[in-house]
mmCIF file of C-alpha atoms and ligand atoms in Angstrom:
data_model
loop_
_atom_site.group_PDB
_atom_site.id
_atom_site.type_symbol
_atom_site.label_atom_id
_atom_site.label_comp_id
_atom_site.label_asym_id
_atom_site.label_seq_id
_atom_site.Cartn_x
_atom_site.Cartn_y
_atom_site.Cartn_z
ATOM 1 C CA MET A 471 -1.324 6.480 -0.066
ATOM 2 C CA ARG A 472 -2.697 3.353 -1.704
ATOM 3 C CA VAL A 473 -0.019 1.283 -3.417
ATOM 4 C CA LEU A 474 -0.340 -1.691 -5.756
ATOM 5 C CA ILE A 475 2.642 -4.072 -5.735
ATOM 6 C CA VAL A 476 3.112 -6.515 -8.623
ATOM 7 C CA GLU A 477 5.891 -8.920 -7.624
ATOM 8 C CA ASP A 478 6.074 -12.688 -8.055
ATOM 9 C CA ASP A 479 8.903 -13.268 -5.572
ATOM 10 C CA PRO A 480 7.002 -14.235 -2.395
ATOM 11 C CA LEU A 481 9.673 -13.127 0.073
ATOM 12 C CA LEU A 482 10.255 -9.771 -1.569
ATOM 13 C CA GLY A 483 6.547 -9.139 -2.147
ATOM 14 C CA GLU A 484 5.730 -9.905 1.461
ATOM 15 C CA ALA A 485 8.601 -7.753 2.756
ATOM 16 C CA LEU A 486 7.654 -4.759 0.596
ATOM 17 C CA ALA A 487 3.961 -5.006 1.458
ATOM 18 C CA ALA A 488 4.649 -5.327 5.178
ATOM 19 C CA GLY A 489 7.219 -2.522 5.138
ATOM 20 C CA LEU A 490 4.980 -0.074 3.310
ATOM 21 C CA ARG A 491 2.003 -0.931 5.527
ATOM 22 C CA GLN A 492 4.137 -0.218 8.546
ATOM 23 C CA LEU A 493 4.777 3.236 7.101
ATOM 24 C CA GLY A 494 1.016 3.821 6.992
ATOM 25 C CA HIS A 495 0.253 2.992 3.371
ATOM 26 C CA ALA A 496 -2.630 0.861 2.159
ATOM 27 C CA VAL A 497 -1.072 -1.920 0.082
ATOM 28 C CA ASP A 498 -2.426 -4.586 -2.264
ATOM 29 C CA TRP A 499 0.075 -7.156 -3.478
ATOM 30 C CA PHE A 500 -0.410 -9.417 -6.493
ATOM 31 C CA ARG A 501 1.984 -11.877 -8.094
ATOM 32 C CA ASP A 502 1.047 -11.448 -11.733
ATOM 33 C CA GLY A 503 -0.047 -8.760 -14.130
ATOM 34 C CA ALA A 504 -3.527 -10.101 -14.807
ATOM 35 C CA ARG A 505 -4.602 -9.774 -11.160
ATOM 36 C CA ALA A 506 -2.961 -6.386 -10.901
ATOM 37 C CA ASP A 507 -4.832 -5.332 -14.022
ATOM 38 C CA ALA A 508 -8.141 -6.359 -12.433
ATOM 39 C CA ALA A 509 -7.219 -4.483 -9.231
ATOM 40 C CA LEU A 510 -6.421 -1.322 -11.203
ATOM 41 C CA ALA A 511 -9.857 -1.494 -12.768
ATOM 42 C CA GLY A 512 -11.462 -1.744 -9.341
ATOM 43 C CA ALA A 513 -9.704 0.884 -7.219
ATOM 44 C CA GLU A 514 -7.869 4.181 -7.551
ATOM 45 C CA TYR A 515 -4.182 3.724 -6.719
ATOM 46 C CA ASP A 516 -1.615 6.424 -5.985
ATOM 47 C CA ALA A 517 1.250 4.305 -7.310
ATOM 48 C CA VAL A 518 2.110 0.913 -8.791
ATOM 49 C CA VAL A 519 5.389 -0.893 -8.004
ATOM 50 C CA LEU A 520 5.917 -3.157 -11.001
ATOM 51 C CA ASP A 521 8.314 -6.095 -11.397
ATOM 52 C CA LEU A 522 9.186 -6.943 -14.994
ATOM 53 C CA GLY A 523 9.858 -10.707 -14.904
ATOM 54 C CA LEU A 524 6.351 -11.921 -14.083
ATOM 55 C CA PRO A 525 4.513 -15.177 -14.792
ATOM 56 C CA GLY A 526 1.966 -14.973 -17.607
ATOM 57 C CA GLY A 527 3.189 -11.745 -19.209
ATOM 58 C CA ASP A 528 6.118 -9.383 -18.887
ATOM 59 C CA GLY A 529 5.677 -6.281 -16.751
ATOM 60 C CA MET A 530 6.697 -4.065 -19.666
ATOM 61 C CA GLN A 531 3.729 -5.343 -21.696
ATOM 62 C CA TRP A 532 1.354 -4.631 -18.837
ATOM 63 C CA LEU A 533 2.777 -1.133 -18.488
ATOM 64 C CA ALA A 534 2.303 -0.454 -22.202
ATOM 65 C CA ARG A 535 -1.254 -1.701 -21.944
ATOM 66 C CA TRP A 536 -2.057 0.439 -18.908
ATOM 67 C CA ARG A 537 -0.632 3.533 -20.553
ATOM 68 C CA GLY A 538 -2.938 2.979 -23.509
ATOM 69 C CA GLY A 539 -6.049 2.346 -21.423
ATOM 70 C CA ALA A 540 -8.092 3.401 -18.434
ATOM 71 C CA ALA A 541 -5.135 3.291 -16.020
ATOM 72 C CA HIS A 542 -3.108 5.603 -18.275
ATOM 73 C CA ASP A 543 -2.181 8.120 -15.603
ATOM 74 C CA VAL A 544 -1.381 5.999 -12.556
ATOM 75 C CA PRO A 545 2.245 6.561 -11.447
ATOM 76 C CA VAL A 546 4.287 3.414 -12.111
ATOM 77 C CA LEU A 547 7.633 2.622 -10.551
ATOM 78 C CA ILE A 548 9.476 -0.323 -12.142
ATOM 79 C CA LEU A 549 11.382 -2.505 -9.673
ATOM 80 C CA THR A 550 13.403 -5.175 -11.443
ATOM 81 C CA ALA A 551 16.615 -7.197 -11.587
ATOM 82 C CA ARG A 552 17.188 -6.019 -15.177
ATOM 83 C CA ASP A 553 19.903 -3.440 -14.817
ATOM 84 C CA GLY A 554 20.907 -2.793 -18.432
ATOM 85 C CA VAL A 555 20.909 0.779 -19.676
ATOM 86 C CA GLN A 556 18.652 -0.172 -22.585
ATOM 87 C CA ASP A 557 16.180 -1.802 -20.176
ATOM 88 C CA ARG A 558 16.007 1.411 -18.168
ATOM 89 C CA ILE A 559 15.486 3.516 -21.259
ATOM 90 C CA THR A 560 12.774 1.201 -22.564
ATOM 91 C CA GLY A 561 11.065 1.178 -19.158
ATOM 92 C CA LEU A 562 10.966 4.945 -18.858
ATOM 93 C CA ASP A 563 9.979 5.405 -22.500
ATOM 94 C CA THR A 564 7.171 2.891 -22.101
ATOM 95 C CA GLY A 565 5.732 5.187 -19.457
ATOM 96 C CA ALA A 566 7.313 4.324 -16.119
ATOM 97 C CA ASP A 567 7.777 7.293 -13.773
ATOM 98 C CA ASP A 568 10.796 5.742 -12.112
ATOM 99 C CA TYR A 569 13.056 2.715 -12.630
ATOM 100 C CA LEU A 570 14.695 0.944 -9.713
ATOM 101 C CA VAL A 571 17.066 -2.000 -9.800
ATOM 102 C CA LYS A 572 16.935 -4.696 -7.104
ATOM 103 C CA PRO A 573 18.000 -5.026 -4.390
ATOM 104 C CA ILE A 574 16.306 -2.091 -2.718
ATOM 105 C CA THR A 575 15.351 -1.234 0.851
ATOM 106 C CA VAL A 576 11.800 -0.408 1.861
ATOM 107 C CA ASP A 577 13.028 2.999 3.016
ATOM 108 C CA GLU A 578 14.336 3.909 -0.443
ATOM 109 C CA LEU A 579 11.196 2.596 -2.115
ATOM 110 C CA ALA A 580 9.085 4.689 0.270
ATOM 111 C CA ALA A 581 11.187 7.780 -0.520
ATOM 112 C CA ARG A 582 10.729 7.191 -4.277
ATOM 113 C CA LEU A 583 6.979 6.869 -3.724
ATOM 114 C CA ARG A 584 6.934 10.144 -1.798
ATOM 115 C CA ALA A 585 8.744 11.813 -4.688
ATOM 116 C CA LEU A 586 6.129 10.462 -7.114
ATOM 117 C CA LEU A 587 3.298 11.699 -4.927
ATOM 118 C CA ARG A 588 4.934 15.096 -4.572
ATOM 119 C CA ARG A 589 5.273 15.529 -8.329
ATOM 120 C CA ARG A 590 1.758 14.296 -8.887
ATOM 121 C CA SER A 591 0.316 16.755 -6.402
ATOM 122 C CA GLY A 592 2.280 19.588 -8.009
ATOM 123 C CA ARG A 593 4.400 20.221 -4.937
ATOM 124 C CA ALA A 594 8.126 20.754 -5.033
ATOM 125 C CA GLN A 595 8.598 21.346 -1.297
ATOM 126 C CA VAL A 596 9.326 18.350 0.887
ATOM 127 C CA VAL A 597 7.233 19.849 3.702
ATOM 128 C CA TRP A 598 3.718 20.711 2.562
ATOM 129 C CA GLN A 599 2.216 23.972 3.764
ATOM 130 C CA HIS A 600 -1.448 24.854 3.831
ATOM 131 C CA GLY A 601 -2.443 27.881 5.879
ATOM 132 C CA ALA A 602 -1.567 27.217 9.510
ATOM 133 C CA LEU A 603 -0.968 23.572 8.713
ATOM 134 C CA SER A 604 2.277 21.922 7.738
ATOM 135 C CA TYR A 605 2.873 18.263 6.910
ATOM 136 C CA ASP A 606 6.142 16.429 6.428
ATOM 137 C CA PRO A 607 5.370 13.173 4.529
ATOM 138 C CA ALA A 608 8.833 11.719 5.197
ATOM 139 C CA GLY A 609 8.790 12.172 8.946
ATOM 140 C CA LYS A 610 4.978 11.906 9.196
ATOM 141 C CA ARG A 611 5.019 15.098 11.236
ATOM 142 C CA VAL A 612 2.130 17.537 11.387
ATOM 143 C CA THR A 613 2.174 20.967 12.937
ATOM 144 C CA TRP A 614 -0.793 23.248 13.409
ATOM 145 C CA GLN A 615 -0.106 26.929 14.141
ATOM 146 C CA GLY A 616 3.504 25.950 14.794
ATOM 147 C CA GLN A 617 2.641 23.297 17.360
ATOM 148 C CA PRO A 618 3.203 19.566 16.743
ATOM 149 C CA VAL A 619 -0.013 17.543 16.568
ATOM 150 C CA ASP A 620 -0.305 13.802 17.145
ATOM 151 C CA LEU A 621 -2.324 12.054 14.471
ATOM 152 C CA THR A 622 -3.027 8.341 14.130
ATOM 153 C CA ALA A 623 -1.802 6.504 11.019
ATOM 154 C CA ARG A 624 -5.277 6.695 9.454
ATOM 155 C CA GLU A 625 -5.705 10.366 10.265
ATOM 156 C CA LEU A 626 -2.316 11.002 8.647
ATOM 157 C CA ALA A 627 -3.308 9.010 5.571
ATOM 158 C CA LEU A 628 -6.574 10.960 5.312
ATOM 159 C CA LEU A 629 -4.817 14.307 5.708
ATOM 160 C CA GLU A 630 -2.198 13.300 3.126
ATOM 161 C CA ALA A 631 -4.890 12.274 0.630
ATOM 162 C CA LEU A 632 -6.696 15.615 1.079
ATOM 163 C CA MET A 633 -3.490 17.672 0.833
ATOM 164 C CA ALA A 634 -2.235 15.703 -2.195
ATOM 165 C CA ASN A 635 -5.536 16.535 -3.918
ATOM 166 C CA ALA A 636 -5.934 20.162 -2.836
ATOM 167 C CA GLY A 637 -8.599 21.884 -4.901
ATOM 168 C CA ARG A 638 -10.275 18.595 -5.761
ATOM 169 C CA ILE A 639 -13.324 17.001 -4.177
ATOM 170 C CA LEU A 640 -12.792 13.367 -3.203
ATOM 171 C CA SER A 641 -15.778 11.082 -2.838
ATOM 172 C CA LYS A 642 -16.110 8.932 0.264
ATOM 173 C CA ALA A 643 -15.348 5.885 -1.888
ATOM 174 C CA GLN A 644 -12.180 7.488 -3.263
ATOM 175 C CA LEU A 645 -10.962 8.370 0.223
ATOM 176 C CA GLN A 646 -11.753 4.910 1.550
ATOM 177 C CA GLU A 647 -9.781 3.419 -1.342
ATOM 178 C CA LYS A 648 -6.776 5.503 -0.339
ATOM 179 C CA LEU A 649 -6.989 4.521 3.319
ATOM 180 C CA TYR A 650 -7.780 0.828 3.192
ATOM 181 C CA ASP A 651 -6.532 -2.110 1.156
ATOM 182 C CA TRP A 652 -8.687 -5.108 0.291
ATOM 183 C CA GLY A 653 -7.611 -7.173 3.251
ATOM 184 C CA GLU A 654 -9.255 -4.817 5.708
ATOM 185 C CA ALA A 655 -12.804 -4.885 6.970
ATOM 186 C CA LEU A 656 -14.370 -1.473 6.892
ATOM 187 C CA GLU A 657 -17.093 -0.023 9.086
ATOM 188 C CA SER A 658 -19.395 2.204 7.088
ATOM 189 C CA ASN A 659 -18.920 5.270 9.310
ATOM 190 C CA THR A 660 -15.154 4.936 9.827
ATOM 191 C CA LEU A 661 -14.275 7.705 7.435
ATOM 192 C CA GLU A 662 -16.603 10.153 9.200
ATOM 193 C CA VAL A 663 -14.934 9.285 12.500
ATOM 194 C CA HIS A 664 -11.480 10.109 11.091
ATOM 195 C CA VAL A 665 -12.794 13.369 9.602
ATOM 196 C CA HIS A 666 -14.276 14.264 12.984
ATOM 197 C CA HIS A 667 -10.934 13.652 14.715
ATOM 198 C CA LEU A 668 -8.997 15.682 12.146
ATOM 199 C CA ARG A 669 -11.352 18.606 12.661
ATOM 200 C CA ARG A 670 -11.041 18.338 16.427
ATOM 201 C CA LYS A 671 -7.220 18.375 16.211
ATOM 202 C CA LEU A 672 -6.728 20.827 13.334
ATOM 203 C CA GLY A 673 -9.755 23.071 13.362
ATOM 204 C CA ARG A 674 -13.264 22.657 12.016
ATOM 205 C CA ASP A 675 -12.563 24.129 8.605
ATOM 206 C CA VAL A 676 -9.615 21.934 7.661
ATOM 207 C CA VAL A 677 -11.906 19.364 6.053
ATOM 208 C CA ARG A 678 -14.722 20.751 3.923
ATOM 209 C CA THR A 679 -17.846 18.640 3.504
ATOM 210 C CA VAL A 680 -19.290 18.870 0.004
ATOM 211 C CA ARG A 681 -22.817 17.681 0.573
ATOM 212 C CA GLY A 682 -23.749 14.623 -1.430
ATOM 213 C CA VAL A 683 -20.328 14.492 -3.090
ATOM 214 C CA GLY A 684 -17.551 13.978 -0.549
ATOM 215 C CA TYR A 685 -14.795 15.913 1.147
ATOM 216 C CA ALA A 686 -12.134 18.428 0.186
ATOM 217 C CA LEU A 687 -9.251 20.182 1.873
ATOM 218 C CA GLY A 688 -10.684 23.323 3.446
ATOM 219 C CA ALA A 689 -9.281 26.526 4.813
ATOM 220 C CA ALA A 690 -6.664 26.127 7.542
ATOM 221 C CA GLN A 691 -6.409 29.542 9.097
ATOM 222 C CA GLY A 692 -6.363 28.309 12.663
ATOM 223 C CA GLY A 693 -9.278 30.451 13.799
ATOM 224 C CA GLU A 694 -7.241 33.660 13.729
ATOM 225 C CA ALA A 695 -9.058 36.920 13.159
ATOM 226 C CA PRO A 696 -9.281 37.686 9.435
HETATM 227 CA CA1 LIG B 764 10.072 -11.462 -10.948
#
């Protein structure tokens, strides 16, 4: 998933960005709300991790602004040193999906992000099932017809994006935004290569090409007789 971190503490920001990237997420990290605001206008994020004490404008004000504008539905997780009960209530009532108090480990943050993604994709189960395919976002494990399948980090990210948006067609640009952050150079045919590999490992039909539009999660029946 593509995550936007807004955190002015350089050590914490760096640690969170590096930790989440290591877990296979695309991450953009900014130190103030204005840059984060510009980033939100330019890419589709799966979640925002928002500090409150930020230079040039409090995180709560940015959250209120996003909820009233174009970024109204992006999941936002507040991560702050403010631990008062009233702060938590205000944060959640301003539109945050979760409220975490520092210090926090990358592992807990990643688990909170998985929970957000699960809710957003309408799934309650921790292991996602689709036909002969099952995907465990916590353990990054994929099985196909009951057999474990090895996927690269990008293939996993692509599969997760398709499964999180089942029933929806994602454009190539949308998928690229979910797989790559702004620091990464991108070959124009990279996405097609990952789609090709997913189909080779999980069956041709698992990714449906919608001509001229993009890709969608397809049938995953494993080639069994109907
Ligand atoms: Ca801060």
